[in-house]
Coordinates of C-alpha atoms in Angstrom, one line a residue:
M1 CA 28.3 -86.5 92.7
Q2 CA 24.9 -87.7 91.5
L3 CA 25.0 -85.1 88.6
Q4 CA 28.5 -86.3 87.7
R5 CA 27.3 -89.9 87.4
I6 CA 24.5 -88.8 85.2
L7 CA 26.8 -86.7 83.0
N8 CA 29.1 -89.7 82.6
N9 CA 26.3 -92.2 81.9
R10 CA 26.8 -93.3 78.3
L11 CA 23.2 -94.1 77.6
F12 CA 22.0 -90.8 78.9
L13 CA 24.6 -88.9 76.9
S14 CA 23.7 -90.8 73.7
L15 CA 20.0 -90.2 74.0
A16 CA 20.6 -86.6 74.8
G17 CA 22.7 -86.2 71.7
G18 CA 20.0 -87.9 69.6
L19 CA 17.3 -85.6 70.9
L20 CA 19.4 -82.5 70.4
M21 CA 20.1 -83.5 66.7
S22 CA 16.4 -84.1 66.2
A23 CA 15.5 -80.8 67.8
A24 CA 17.7 -79.0 65.3
W25 CA 15.7 -80.6 62.4
W26 CA 12.4 -79.7 63.9
E27 CA 10.9 -76.8 62.1
H28 CA 9.9 -74.8 65.2
L29 CA 13.4 -74.8 66.8
P30 CA 16.6 -73.1 65.5
A31 CA 19.0 -75.1 63.3
V32 CA 22.0 -73.8 65.3
I33 CA 21.2 -76.4 67.9
M34 CA 23.3 -78.6 65.7
L35 CA 26.4 -76.6 66.7
V36 CA 26.2 -78.3 70.1
A37 CA 24.2 -81.5 69.4
L38 CA 27.2 -83.7 69.0
V39 CA 28.8 -82.6 72.3
P40 CA 27.3 -85.6 74.2
F41 CA 28.7 -88.0 71.7
I42 CA 32.2 -86.4 71.9
H43 CA 32.0 -86.7 75.7
I44 CA 31.3 -90.4 75.3
L45 CA 34.6 -90.7 73.3
N46 CA 36.4 -88.8 76.0
I47 CA 35.2 -90.8 79.0
S48 CA 35.7 -94.0 77.1
S49 CA 39.3 -93.1 76.3
R50 CA 40.0 -92.2 80.0
S51 CA 38.5 -95.5 81.2
K52 CA 40.1 -97.5 78.4
V53 CA 36.9 -99.4 77.4
S54 CA 36.7 -101.5 74.3
S55 CA 35.8 -99.9 71.0
S56 CA 32.7 -102.2 70.7
L57 CA 31.3 -100.5 73.8
V58 CA 31.8 -97.1 72.2
F59 CA 29.8 -98.3 69.2
S60 CA 27.0 -99.7 71.3
S61 CA 27.0 -96.5 73.4
V62 CA 26.5 -94.0 70.5
F63 CA 24.2 -96.2 68.5
P64 CA 21.0 -95.6 70.6
G65 CA 21.4 -91.8 70.2
F66 CA 21.8 -92.0 66.4
L67 CA 18.9 -94.4 66.2
V68 CA 16.7 -91.9 68.1
F69 CA 17.8 -89.1 65.8
N70 CA 17.0 -91.1 62.6
I71 CA 13.7 -92.3 64.0
L72 CA 12.5 -88.8 65.0
S73 CA 13.8 -87.1 61.8
F74 CA 13.5 -89.8 59.1
S75 CA 10.6 -92.0 60.1
W76 CA 8.3 -90.2 57.7
L77 CA 9.9 -92.4 55.0
T78 CA 7.9 -95.4 56.4
K79 CA 4.7 -93.7 55.4
A80 CA 5.2 -94.8 51.8
S81 CA 7.7 -97.6 52.4
P82 CA 7.6 -99.2 55.8
A83 CA 10.4 -101.7 55.1
G84 CA 12.5 -99.2 53.2
G85 CA 12.1 -96.6 55.9
V86 CA 13.2 -99.1 58.6
M87 CA 16.2 -100.2 56.6
A88 CA 17.3 -96.6 55.9
I89 CA 17.0 -95.7 59.6
I90 CA 19.1 -98.6 60.7
A91 CA 21.7 -98.2 58.0
H92 CA 22.3 -94.5 58.8
S93 CA 22.4 -95.2 62.5
I94 CA 25.1 -97.8 62.0
L95 CA 27.1 -95.6 59.7
L96 CA 27.1 -92.7 62.1
S97 CA 28.1 -95.0 64.9
L98 CA 31.0 -96.2 62.7
V99 CA 32.2 -92.7 62.4
F100 CA 32.6 -92.4 66.2
W101 CA 33.9 -96.0 66.5
L102 CA 36.7 -95.3 64.0
T103 CA 37.4 -91.9 65.7
F104 CA 37.8 -93.7 69.0
K105 CA 40.2 -96.3 67.6
I106 CA 42.3 -93.6 65.9
S107 CA 42.5 -91.4 69.0
L108 CA 43.7 -94.4 71.1
K109 CA 46.5 -95.0 68.6
S110 CA 47.5 -91.4 67.7
G111 CA 46.2 -89.0 70.4
K112 CA 43.6 -86.3 70.8
I113 CA 44.5 -83.9 68.0
T114 CA 44.6 -86.7 65.4
G115 CA 41.3 -88.0 66.9
A116 CA 39.7 -84.6 66.3
L117 CA 40.9 -84.5 62.7
S118 CA 39.6 -88.0 62.3
L119 CA 36.2 -87.1 63.5
V120 CA 36.0 -84.2 61.1
S121 CA 37.3 -86.3 58.2
F122 CA 35.1 -89.4 58.9
W123 CA 32.0 -87.3 59.4
L124 CA 32.4 -85.5 56.1
A125 CA 33.4 -88.7 54.3
Y126 CA 30.2 -90.3 55.6
E127 CA 28.1 -87.5 54.1
F128 CA 30.1 -87.7 50.9
T129 CA 29.3 -91.4 50.7
C130 CA 25.6 -90.7 51.3
L131 CA 25.8 -88.5 48.1
H132 CA 27.3 -91.2 46.0
I133 CA 26.0 -94.6 47.2
D134 CA 22.5 -95.3 46.0
I135 CA 21.3 -97.5 48.9
I136 CA 21.7 -94.6 51.4
S137 CA 20.5 -91.0 51.2
P138 CA 22.1 -87.5 51.7
W139 CA 18.7 -86.2 53.0
L140 CA 19.9 -85.7 56.6
N141 CA 23.4 -84.6 55.8
S142 CA 24.0 -82.1 58.6
G143 CA 24.6 -79.0 56.4
N144 CA 21.1 -79.4 55.0
V145 CA 19.6 -78.4 58.3
F146 CA 20.2 -74.7 57.6
G147 CA 17.8 -74.8 54.7
K148 CA 15.1 -73.5 57.1
E149 CA 17.3 -70.6 58.1
A150 CA 18.9 -69.6 54.8
Y151 CA 20.0 -66.2 56.0
L152 CA 22.7 -67.8 58.1
V153 CA 24.4 -69.7 55.3
Q154 CA 24.6 -67.3 52.3
W155 CA 28.3 -68.4 52.1
Y156 CA 27.1 -71.8 50.7
E157 CA 27.7 -70.2 47.3
F158 CA 31.4 -70.8 48.1
T159 CA 31.2 -74.1 50.0
G160 CA 27.9 -75.9 49.4
T161 CA 26.2 -77.7 52.2
A162 CA 29.6 -79.4 53.0
G163 CA 30.6 -76.0 54.5
G164 CA 27.7 -76.2 56.9
S165 CA 28.6 -79.7 57.9
L166 CA 32.2 -78.6 58.5
W167 CA 31.0 -75.7 60.6
I168 CA 28.8 -78.0 62.7
I169 CA 31.5 -80.6 63.4
I170 CA 34.2 -78.1 64.2
S171 CA 31.8 -76.0 66.5
N172 CA 30.9 -79.1 68.4
I173 CA 34.5 -80.1 69.0
I174 CA 35.6 -76.6 70.1
I175 CA 32.5 -76.1 72.3
Y176 CA 33.3 -79.5 74.0
E177 CA 36.8 -78.3 74.6
L178 CA 35.4 -75.0 76.0
L179 CA 33.2 -76.9 78.5
S180 CA 36.1 -79.2 79.4
S181 CA 38.5 -76.2 80.1
I182 CA 36.2 -74.2 82.5
S183 CA 38.5 -75.1 85.4
G184 CA 41.6 -73.8 83.7
K185 CA 41.5 -70.0 83.6
E186 CA 44.0 -69.2 80.9
S187 CA 43.2 -72.0 78.5
Y188 CA 39.5 -71.2 79.0
K189 CA 39.9 -67.7 77.7
L190 CA 41.8 -68.8 74.7
I191 CA 39.3 -71.5 73.8
M192 CA 36.4 -69.1 74.4
A193 CA 37.9 -66.7 71.9
A194 CA 38.3 -69.5 69.4
A195 CA 34.8 -70.8 70.0
L196 CA 33.3 -67.3 69.5
T197 CA 35.2 -66.9 66.3
V198 CA 34.1 -70.3 64.9
I199 CA 30.5 -69.8 65.8
L200 CA 30.0 -66.2 64.9
F201 CA 32.2 -65.7 61.9
P202 CA 30.1 -67.7 59.3
P203 CA 26.9 -65.8 60.1
L204 CA 28.7 -62.5 59.8
I205 CA 30.1 -63.5 56.4
S206 CA 26.6 -64.6 55.5
F207 CA 25.1 -61.1 56.2
A208 CA 27.9 -59.5 54.2
V209 CA 27.4 -61.8 51.2
A210 CA 23.6 -61.4 51.2
S211 CA 24.0 -57.6 51.1
R212 CA 25.4 -57.7 47.6
T213 CA 23.0 -57.1 44.7
P214 CA 24.1 -58.8 41.5
E215 CA 23.0 -56.9 38.4
R216 CA 19.6 -58.0 37.0
T217 CA 19.9 -59.2 33.4
G218 CA 16.3 -60.0 32.7
R219 CA 13.0 -61.4 34.1
A220 CA 10.7 -64.4 33.7
G221 CA 7.1 -64.8 34.6
F222 CA 5.6 -68.1 35.9
V223 CA 2.3 -69.7 36.7
I224 CA 2.7 -72.7 39.0
V225 CA -0.2 -75.1 39.5
Q226 CA -0.5 -77.2 42.7
P227 CA -3.5 -79.5 41.9
N228 CA -3.5 -81.3 45.3
I229 CA -4.5 -84.7 44.1
D230 CA -4.2 -87.4 46.8
P231 CA -1.6 -90.0 45.5
Y232 CA -3.1 -92.7 47.7
T233 CA -6.8 -92.4 46.8
E234 CA -7.2 -90.3 43.7
K235 CA -4.2 -89.8 41.4
F236 CA -3.7 -93.4 40.3
D237 CA -7.1 -94.9 40.8
S238 CA -10.3 -92.8 40.6
I239 CA -9.6 -89.8 38.3
P240 CA -8.5 -90.4 34.6
F241 CA -5.3 -88.7 33.7
T242 CA -6.8 -86.9 30.8
K243 CA -9.2 -85.3 33.3
Q244 CA -6.5 -84.5 35.8
F245 CA -4.3 -82.9 33.1
G246 CA -7.3 -81.0 31.6
R247 CA -8.1 -79.5 35.0
M248 CA -4.5 -78.4 35.6
L249 CA -4.3 -76.7 32.2
R250 CA -7.7 -75.0 32.8
D251 CA -6.5 -73.7 36.2
A252 CA -3.3 -72.4 34.6
G253 CA -5.2 -70.7 31.8
N254 CA -7.3 -68.8 34.4
A255 CA -4.1 -67.5 36.1
L256 CA -2.2 -66.3 33.0
N257 CA -1.3 -62.7 32.5
D258 CA 0.7 -60.7 29.9
G259 CA 3.9 -61.3 31.8
T260 CA 3.6 -65.1 31.9
D261 CA 6.4 -67.0 30.1
W262 CA 6.2 -70.4 31.7
V263 CA 3.5 -72.7 33.1
L264 CA 4.7 -75.4 35.5
L265 CA 2.8 -78.5 36.4
P266 CA 4.1 -81.1 39.0
E267 CA 6.0 -84.4 38.7
T268 CA 3.9 -87.2 37.2
A269 CA 1.1 -84.8 36.3
I270 CA 0.6 -87.7 33.8
D271 CA 1.4 -91.2 35.0
D272 CA 0.1 -93.0 31.9
P273 CA 3.2 -94.1 30.1
F274 CA 3.5 -93.1 26.4
P275 CA 6.2 -93.5 23.8
E276 CA 8.3 -90.4 23.3
E277 CA 8.8 -91.3 19.6
S278 CA 5.1 -91.0 18.9
S279 CA 4.3 -88.2 21.4
P280 CA 3.1 -85.6 18.8
G281 CA 0.0 -87.7 18.3
N282 CA -0.4 -88.5 21.9
V283 CA -3.7 -87.5 23.6
Y284 CA -1.9 -85.6 26.4
I285 CA 0.4 -83.7 24.0
K286 CA -2.7 -82.8 21.9
Q287 CA -4.3 -81.4 25.1
A288 CA -1.1 -79.4 25.8
K289 CA -0.9 -78.1 22.2
E290 CA -4.5 -76.9 22.3
F291 CA -3.7 -75.0 25.5
L292 CA -0.6 -73.4 24.1
D293 CA -2.3 -72.5 20.8
M294 CA -4.7 -70.4 22.9
H295 CA -1.9 -68.8 24.8
P296 CA 0.9 -67.8 22.4
G297 CA 4.3 -67.0 23.9
V298 CA 3.8 -69.4 26.9
D299 CA 5.9 -72.5 27.3
L300 CA 4.7 -75.5 29.3
I301 CA 6.7 -77.8 31.7
F302 CA 5.0 -80.9 33.1
G303 CA 5.9 -84.2 34.7
A304 CA 5.0 -87.4 32.8
T305 CA 5.9 -91.1 32.6
S306 CA 7.4 -91.8 29.2
L307 CA 8.8 -94.7 27.3
T308 CA 11.8 -94.9 24.9
G309 CA 13.3 -97.7 22.8
K310 CA 16.7 -97.1 24.3
K311 CA 18.2 -99.8 26.4
H312 CA 20.3 -99.1 29.5
P313 CA 21.3 -102.6 30.7
G314 CA 21.7 -102.8 34.5
K315 CA 20.1 -99.4 35.2
A316 CA 16.5 -100.3 35.2
K317 CA 14.1 -103.1 34.5
E318 CA 12.7 -102.7 31.0
R319 CA 9.4 -103.5 29.3
G320 CA 10.5 -105.5 26.3
D321 CA 12.6 -103.2 24.2
T322 CA 11.5 -100.1 26.0
A323 CA 12.8 -98.2 29.0
L324 CA 10.5 -96.4 31.5
H325 CA 11.3 -92.8 32.6
N326 CA 10.1 -90.3 35.2
S327 CA 10.2 -87.4 32.8
A328 CA 9.9 -83.6 32.7
V329 CA 8.4 -82.5 29.4
H330 CA 8.9 -79.2 27.7
L331 CA 6.4 -78.0 25.1
S332 CA 5.8 -74.8 23.1
S333 CA 3.2 -74.0 20.6
E334 CA 5.7 -74.2 17.8
G335 CA 8.0 -77.1 18.7
Y336 CA 8.1 -80.8 19.4
P337 CA 8.1 -82.1 22.9
E338 CA 11.5 -82.3 24.7
F339 CA 12.1 -84.7 27.5
Y340 CA 14.4 -84.8 30.5
H341 CA 14.6 -88.1 32.4
K342 CA 15.0 -88.1 36.2
S343 CA 18.5 -89.4 37.0
K344 CA 18.7 -89.4 40.8
L345 CA 16.3 -92.1 41.7
V346 CA 14.9 -93.0 45.1
P347 CA 16.5 -96.3 46.1
G348 CA 14.2 -99.3 46.5
I349 CA 11.2 -97.3 45.1
E350 CA 12.3 -95.8 41.8
K351 CA 15.5 -97.7 41.4
E352 CA 15.5 -101.4 42.0
I353 CA 17.8 -102.5 44.8
V354 CA 18.1 -106.3 44.9
I355 CA 18.6 -107.2 48.5
L356 CA 15.7 -109.7 48.9
P357 CA 13.9 -112.1 46.5
Y358 CA 11.8 -110.2 44.0
F359 CA 8.4 -111.5 45.3
L360 CA 9.3 -110.2 48.8
M361 CA 10.4 -106.8 47.5
R362 CA 7.0 -106.6 45.8
L363 CA 5.2 -107.3 49.1
I364 CA 7.1 -104.8 51.2
I365 CA 7.8 -101.9 48.9
P366 CA 4.8 -100.0 47.4
D367 CA 4.3 -99.5 43.7
L368 CA 4.3 -95.7 43.7
G369 CA 2.5 -95.1 40.4
G370 CA 4.1 -97.9 38.5
S371 CA 7.7 -97.1 39.7
M372 CA 8.5 -100.6 41.0
S373 CA 9.4 -101.6 37.5
G374 CA 12.3 -99.2 37.8
Y375 CA 13.0 -95.9 36.0
T376 CA 15.9 -95.4 33.5
P377 CA 18.0 -92.2 34.1
Q378 CA 20.0 -90.2 31.5
D379 CA 23.7 -89.6 31.7
E380 CA 23.8 -85.8 31.4
R381 CA 21.7 -82.9 32.6
E382 CA 19.6 -80.9 30.2
V383 CA 18.0 -77.5 30.1
F384 CA 14.9 -76.3 28.4
I385 CA 15.1 -73.1 26.4
H386 CA 12.1 -70.8 26.2
S387 CA 10.8 -70.7 22.6
E388 CA 10.7 -66.8 22.5
T389 CA 12.8 -65.3 25.4
G390 CA 15.6 -67.8 25.2
V391 CA 15.6 -68.2 29.1
K392 CA 17.1 -71.5 30.1
L393 CA 15.3 -73.6 32.7
A394 CA 16.8 -76.5 34.6
P395 CA 14.2 -79.3 35.1
I396 CA 14.9 -80.9 38.5
I397 CA 12.6 -83.8 39.5
C398 CA 11.8 -84.4 43.2
Y399 CA 14.6 -86.3 44.9
E400 CA 17.3 -84.7 42.6
S401 CA 16.9 -81.5 44.6
A402 CA 18.7 -83.1 47.5
Y403 CA 22.0 -83.3 45.6
G404 CA 23.9 -80.0 45.5
E405 CA 26.7 -80.9 43.1
F406 CA 24.3 -82.7 40.8
V407 CA 22.4 -79.5 40.4
T408 CA 25.5 -77.6 39.4
S409 CA 25.6 -79.6 36.2
Y410 CA 22.6 -77.6 35.0
L411 CA 24.5 -74.4 35.6
Q412 CA 27.3 -75.8 33.3
K413 CA 24.5 -76.0 30.7
G414 CA 23.7 -72.4 31.2
A415 CA 20.6 -72.6 33.4
D416 CA 19.0 -69.3 34.3
V417 CA 16.3 -70.7 36.5
L418 CA 16.1 -73.9 38.7
A419 CA 12.7 -75.5 38.4
I420 CA 11.8 -78.3 40.8
I421 CA 8.7 -80.5 40.1
T422 CA 7.7 -82.9 42.8
N423 CA 4.9 -84.9 44.4
D424 CA 5.3 -84.7 48.2
G425 CA 1.9 -86.2 48.9
W426 CA 3.4 -89.6 49.5
W427 CA 4.8 -88.5 52.8
D428 CA 1.5 -87.1 54.1
K429 CA 1.6 -84.4 56.8
T430 CA 5.1 -85.4 58.1
A431 CA 8.5 -83.7 58.3
G432 CA 9.4 -85.1 54.9
Y433 CA 7.7 -82.5 52.8
K434 CA 9.0 -79.7 54.9
Q435 CA 12.6 -80.9 54.8
H436 CA 12.2 -81.4 51.0
Y437 CA 11.0 -77.8 50.7
W438 CA 14.2 -76.5 52.5
F439 CA 16.4 -77.9 49.7
A440 CA 15.0 -75.3 47.3
S441 CA 16.6 -72.5 49.4
L442 CA 19.9 -74.3 49.6
R443 CA 20.1 -74.9 45.8
A444 CA 19.2 -71.2 45.2
I445 CA 22.1 -70.0 47.4
E446 CA 24.7 -72.4 46.2
N447 CA 24.1 -71.5 42.5
R448 CA 22.7 -67.9 42.9
R449 CA 19.8 -68.8 40.7
P450 CA 16.1 -68.2 41.4
V451 CA 14.1 -71.4 42.1
I452 CA 10.5 -72.2 41.3
R453 CA 9.0 -75.2 42.9
C454 CA 5.9 -77.0 41.8
A455 CA 4.4 -79.8 44.0
N456 CA 1.4 -82.0 43.3
T457 CA 0.9 -81.2 47.0
G458 CA 3.4 -80.1 49.5
I459 CA 4.8 -76.6 49.3
S460 CA 5.0 -74.9 45.9
C461 CA 7.1 -71.7 46.0
I462 CA 9.2 -69.1 44.3
C463 CA 12.6 -68.3 45.8
D464 CA 15.0 -65.6 44.9
I465 CA 18.8 -66.0 44.5
N466 CA 19.3 -65.7 48.3
G467 CA 17.0 -68.6 49.0
K468 CA 14.3 -66.3 50.4
T469 CA 10.7 -67.5 49.7
L470 CA 8.9 -64.8 47.8
S471 CA 5.6 -66.7 47.7
S472 CA 4.4 -70.1 48.6
T473 CA 1.3 -72.4 48.9
G474 CA 0.0 -74.2 52.0
W475 CA 0.1 -77.9 52.7
W476 CA -2.7 -80.0 51.2
E477 CA -4.3 -77.1 49.4
K478 CA -5.2 -76.7 45.8
D479 CA -3.6 -73.5 44.7
I480 CA -1.9 -71.5 42.0
L481 CA 1.1 -69.2 42.2
E482 CA 1.9 -66.6 39.7
G483 CA 4.9 -64.3 39.9
E484 CA 8.0 -62.8 38.3
I485 CA 11.6 -63.5 39.1
S486 CA 14.7 -61.6 38.4
L487 CA 17.5 -63.2 36.4
V488 CA 21.2 -62.7 37.0
N489 CA 24.4 -63.4 35.1
Y490 CA 26.6 -64.7 37.9
T491 CA 28.3 -68.0 38.4
S492 CA 29.1 -69.0 42.0
F493 CA 32.3 -70.6 43.2
Y494 CA 30.3 -73.7 44.2
S495 CA 28.7 -73.9 40.8
K496 CA 32.2 -74.1 39.3
H497 CA 33.9 -76.4 41.8
G498 CA 31.2 -78.5 43.4
D499 CA 31.8 -80.6 46.5
Y500 CA 35.6 -79.9 46.9
I501 CA 35.3 -79.8 50.7
Y502 CA 33.7 -83.3 50.8
R503 CA 36.4 -84.6 48.4
F504 CA 39.3 -83.1 50.5
F505 CA 38.1 -84.6 53.8
T506 CA 37.2 -87.9 52.2
F507 CA 40.7 -88.1 50.9
S508 CA 41.9 -87.1 54.4
A509 CA 39.8 -89.9 55.9
V510 CA 41.4 -92.5 53.5
I511 CA 44.9 -91.3 54.4
I512 CA 44.2 -91.5 58.1
L513 CA 42.8 -95.1 57.7
I514 CA 45.8 -96.2 55.7
L515 CA 48.3 -94.7 58.2
A516 CA 46.5 -96.1 61.2
F517 CA 45.6 -99.6 60.1
I518 CA 48.1 -100.4 57.3
A519 CA 51.2 -98.3 57.5
A520 CA 51.6 -98.3 61.4
P521 CA 51.2 -102.1 61.7
I522 CA 53.7 -102.7 58.9
R523 CA 56.2 -100.4 60.6
K524 CA 55.8 -102.2 63.8
L525 CA 56.5 -105.6 62.1
R526 CA 59.6 -104.2 60.5
F527 CA 61.0 -102.9 63.8
A528 CA 60.0 -106.2 65.5
G529 CA 61.9 -108.1 62.8

């Protein structure tokens, strides 16, 4: 009896659910915990429906659990932006609670089966919204949790991370039904068979998919420099950028070999803004040219802050007639510099979000290397083509690697390799840099492209097309990686079609809302009249 009271206590259930979700994201525990983590929240819906409580009580019941989850899994954001981190935690907790609040209201109106469909649709619609609304983030979208166990989700090449989210929510629903049906012998056997199918079939597919070996069409050699410069005490204050850049080039030169095609340096390797139009005479470009002249056949990619005269009204704060960019720069010994401008910007830090008076925003959000002035993105993706081999490299800057469909745009430009440059030192030794590292494996699987990742500090790595890390650096270590990757000529289903699962269930969510809150009341009024 006492146990029954505990299991029906909404606060206990909510906190248990939040802790289970957080455990799934912890690097030392298996991600498959997510397959049961939502069961306590679903039980809250069920007992609330039986006792016919108000929908507001359901919202207030699930909110503590989602708040615990976001605090434990997303609080690293407060390291660089205390106010921004708090706002993100609260916003995501509210939105997740709204998913269950809406599901409860629908299930009261339309029954259990429609309620289950609503939960699936609203959950995926929430994650789709996170991918497309700038003031929130897709970072903790549930399908991302399998980035640390890529061998389980090789089928992401067909579905993207939305497939993982769908697997999670359906598994939780059917496992809850399994637990609820224990007393009914016949129904229990049927639901047990369904649960085993739902839980085991995706990993089996994963192992089958991973066993394939696409034909190798070429190779590319890389040297990746992780300089490990502290962004809080060194990078923007005590060490001149000419000296930082010179050290990186020297370290790269010492690691070059006959098979090296590319040298990769991290995001904002240079954070001293310079005009792109006059870049051939720029001191940093001259440094790079001198390096490349000594190493013919090698192309260089590095992060920089650049300026252009192009205006993009409403997209970023501009300095007079110029726009500021967080850029990836491509340079060879023979050609002129090419620039790609980061286009998925961190809200409130790299992209100005006006929710408070400007002087207050200045006080509570840090100037991360001059970014508070706002960066200007570019409309389309771009690839860098090696000057001799013709291999096409996709420059992905930091936060952009959290967006699956966004990255597929590089594949449509013919990208052979995905290259992520980042600076994860802002988050210190927290879960943030580890979670960010997992995204490299997910993008490799979705697009079946090798990934090279260069961090100022964090984890620099080389991943194969199955998302397996071939080599990596440690946290907060100055290091250099050198290696070779195999290229393949294969375009995945996800690369062609993107987030079709998210779109389908978002459309489904809209239809459910229209039928429940617009069409049904109108029909009642007609009959009443």
